C-alpha positions as a printed Julia matrix, in Angstrom:
210×3 Matrix{Float64}:
  29.3     9.96  -10.02
  30.98    7.9   -12.72
  28.84    4.91  -11.8
  25.69    7.0   -12.17
  26.79    8.23  -15.61
  27.57    4.67  -16.67
  24.18    3.52  -15.39
  22.51    6.31  -17.35
  24.4     5.48  -20.55
  23.64    1.77  -20.31
  19.94    2.58  -20.06
  19.77    3.8   -23.63
  17.93    6.7   -25.23
  14.81    6.34  -23.06
  16.84    7.47  -20.07
  16.72   11.02  -21.44
  12.93   11.0   -21.34
  13.05    9.58  -17.83
  15.5    12.29  -16.8
  13.14   14.98  -18.11
  10.26   13.42  -16.16
  12.39   13.26  -13.02
  13.37   16.95  -13.29
   9.76   18.03  -13.89
   8.54   15.92  -10.99
  11.21   17.23   -8.62
  10.51   20.85   -9.55
   6.77   20.44   -8.92
   7.38   18.63   -5.61
   9.61   21.44   -4.34
   7.06   24.08   -5.37
   4.21   22.11   -3.76
   6.13   21.67   -0.52
   6.6    25.42   -0.27
   3.05   26.34   -1.28
   1.21   23.76    0.79
   3.36   23.51    3.91
   4.77   27.04    4.26
   2.48   29.43    2.42
  -0.76   28.06    3.97
   0.48   26.91    7.36
  -1.84   29.35    9.13
  -4.78   27.69   10.91
  -8.02   29.13    9.4
 -10.11   28.52   12.55
  -7.53   30.2    14.78
  -7.43   33.21   12.47
 -11.23   33.5    12.62
 -11.1    33.4    16.42
  -8.43   36.1    16.47
 -10.44   38.31   14.12
 -13.69   37.92   16.05
 -11.93   38.88   19.28
 -10.42   41.9    17.57
 -13.84   42.97   16.27
 -15.28   42.76   19.78
 -12.38   44.62   21.36
 -11.41   47.19   18.71
 -14.13   47.19   16.06
 -14.46   46.21   12.41
 -12.03   48.81   11.08
  -9.17   47.52   13.21
  -9.99   43.94   12.21
  -9.88   44.95    8.54
  -6.49   46.61    8.98
  -5.21   43.45   10.65
  -6.55   41.18    7.89
  -5.17   43.35    5.09
  -1.71   43.26    6.65
  -1.89   39.49    7.03
  -0.25   37.64    4.13
  -2.26   34.4     4.25
  -4.92   33.7     1.57
  -7.62   33.0     4.18
  -7.06   36.49    5.67
  -7.78   38.04    2.29
 -10.96   35.98    2.0
 -12.19   37.13    5.42
 -11.31   40.73    4.61
 -13.33   40.55    1.38
 -16.37   39.46    3.36
 -15.9    41.91    6.19
 -15.77   44.81    3.74
 -19.28   43.92    2.52
 -21.07   43.46    5.87
 -23.32   46.44    5.2
 -24.72   44.76    2.07
 -26.16   41.64    3.69
 -25.35   37.97    3.97
 -25.71   37.06    0.3
 -23.26   39.74   -0.81
 -20.76   38.83    1.92
 -20.83   35.13    1.01
 -20.5    35.92   -2.7
 -17.54   38.25   -2.07
 -15.81   35.63    0.05
 -16.47   32.9    -2.52
 -15.03   34.98   -5.36
 -11.97   35.92   -3.33
 -11.44   32.31   -2.29
 -11.59   31.15   -5.91
  -8.85   33.65   -6.78
  -6.66   33.17   -3.71
  -6.79   29.38   -3.56
  -6.27   28.72   -7.26
  -2.65   27.89   -6.42
  -3.69   24.86   -4.36
  -4.14   22.62   -7.4
  -1.32   24.16   -9.42
   0.92   21.53  -10.98
  -0.96   18.59   -9.48
  -2.1    17.27  -12.86
   1.5    17.3   -14.1
   2.72   15.55  -10.97
   0.15   12.84  -11.59
   1.3    12.65  -15.21
   4.92   12.1   -14.11
   3.83    9.28  -11.79
   1.89    7.69  -14.64
   4.39    8.22  -17.45
   7.45    7.07  -15.47
   6.63    3.33  -15.64
   5.24    3.68  -19.18
   8.46    5.19  -20.5
  10.41    2.62  -18.49
   8.45   -0.23  -20.05
   8.96    1.35  -23.45
  12.68    1.23  -22.76
  12.23   -2.44  -21.88
  10.64   -3.11  -25.26
  13.3    -1.22  -27.2
  16.04   -2.98  -25.24
  14.61   -6.4   -26.03
  14.21   -5.45  -29.68
  17.89   -4.47  -29.8
  18.86   -7.72  -28.11
  16.95   -9.91  -30.58
  18.1    -7.81  -33.55
  21.72   -8.26  -32.45
  21.16  -12.01  -32.09
  19.66  -12.18  -35.58
  22.58  -10.28  -37.08
  25.12  -12.42  -35.23
  23.42  -15.61  -36.3
  23.94  -17.16  -32.9
  23.04  -16.57  -29.26
  25.93  -14.75  -27.63
  25.47  -14.22  -23.87
  27.13  -10.79  -24.02
  24.79   -9.62  -26.78
  21.69  -10.82  -24.95
  22.92   -9.41  -21.63
  23.45   -5.96  -23.12
  19.88   -5.72  -24.39
  18.35   -7.15  -21.23
  20.47   -4.81  -19.09
  19.11   -1.79  -20.98
  15.58   -3.13  -20.59
  15.89   -3.65  -16.84
  17.59   -0.31  -16.21
  14.83    1.72  -17.85
  12.1    -0.26  -16.08
  13.77    0.19  -12.71
  14.37    3.9   -13.31
  10.76    4.47  -14.35
   9.51    2.8   -11.18
  12.02    4.7    -9.03
  10.66    7.96  -10.44
   6.99    6.95  -10.2
   6.96    5.57   -6.64
   8.0     8.72   -4.69
   6.1    10.96   -7.11
   2.88    9.03   -6.48
   3.51    9.2    -2.73
   4.03   12.97   -2.81
   0.92   13.35   -4.97
  -1.16   11.51   -2.36
   0.29   13.63    0.47
  -0.34   16.87   -1.41
  -3.9    15.87   -2.4
  -4.7    15.06    1.22
  -3.23   18.39    2.36
  -5.3    20.27   -0.24
  -8.52   18.51    0.77
  -7.91   19.12    4.47
  -7.06   22.78    3.99
 -10.02   23.37    1.68
 -12.36   21.79    4.21
 -10.82   23.79    7.08
 -11.19   26.99    5.08
 -14.86   26.32    4.31
 -15.56   25.59    7.98
 -13.73   28.76    9.05
 -15.59   31.02    6.61
 -18.93   29.51    7.65
 -17.99   30.08   11.29
 -17.1    33.68   10.49
 -20.42   34.31    8.75
 -22.3    32.77   11.68
 -20.45   35.03   14.1
 -21.31   38.1    12.04
 -24.96   37.07   12.04
 -25.15   36.27   15.74
 -23.38   39.48   16.7
 -25.8    41.54   14.63
 -23.06   42.94   12.41
 -24.47   41.15    9.39
 -28.11   41.2     8.4
 -29.86   37.99    7.26
 -30.66   39.15    3.75
């Protein structure tokens, strides 16, 4: 722990900005892991299959009760559409689209800030490099001669901030890519599932083509 504190102190004032970025990035990563890998782990296509079987076996009312008890966002989207089956296809699709916009707003939450952390980490680190070199050359000018210890101190600060900025940016960028891929895949799976649900309602005669 003492070594970490010493490392932080030798990095200079820019280390505080890097620490803030690291905390923000970590908080967003934890929230994204929960939201994208726990909250939406339900398979949309499987849920549609379960609901269609329930409609055939027990009727629409039982399917609605099941969907309303289900906690997943896709269940709420399907329920919004199923409630409007008497009003025609256009109304059902509009109801599902509006519900999806509300329920899936959390998918992109914090992503722009995660990208900002990945971008700003190296920038702040390089800024620390510049300030460290400025200090080194200023100390040399004041001393009137090139002292290895003076130069080493400034260069050490410069390298520490650069390394820290890259250490923060690399995993943050990796998590951003993983989360973006998860969002795209889930969005596509949800669209396919809702289209499949509408097609089932049409083919079964529950929904009119208007």
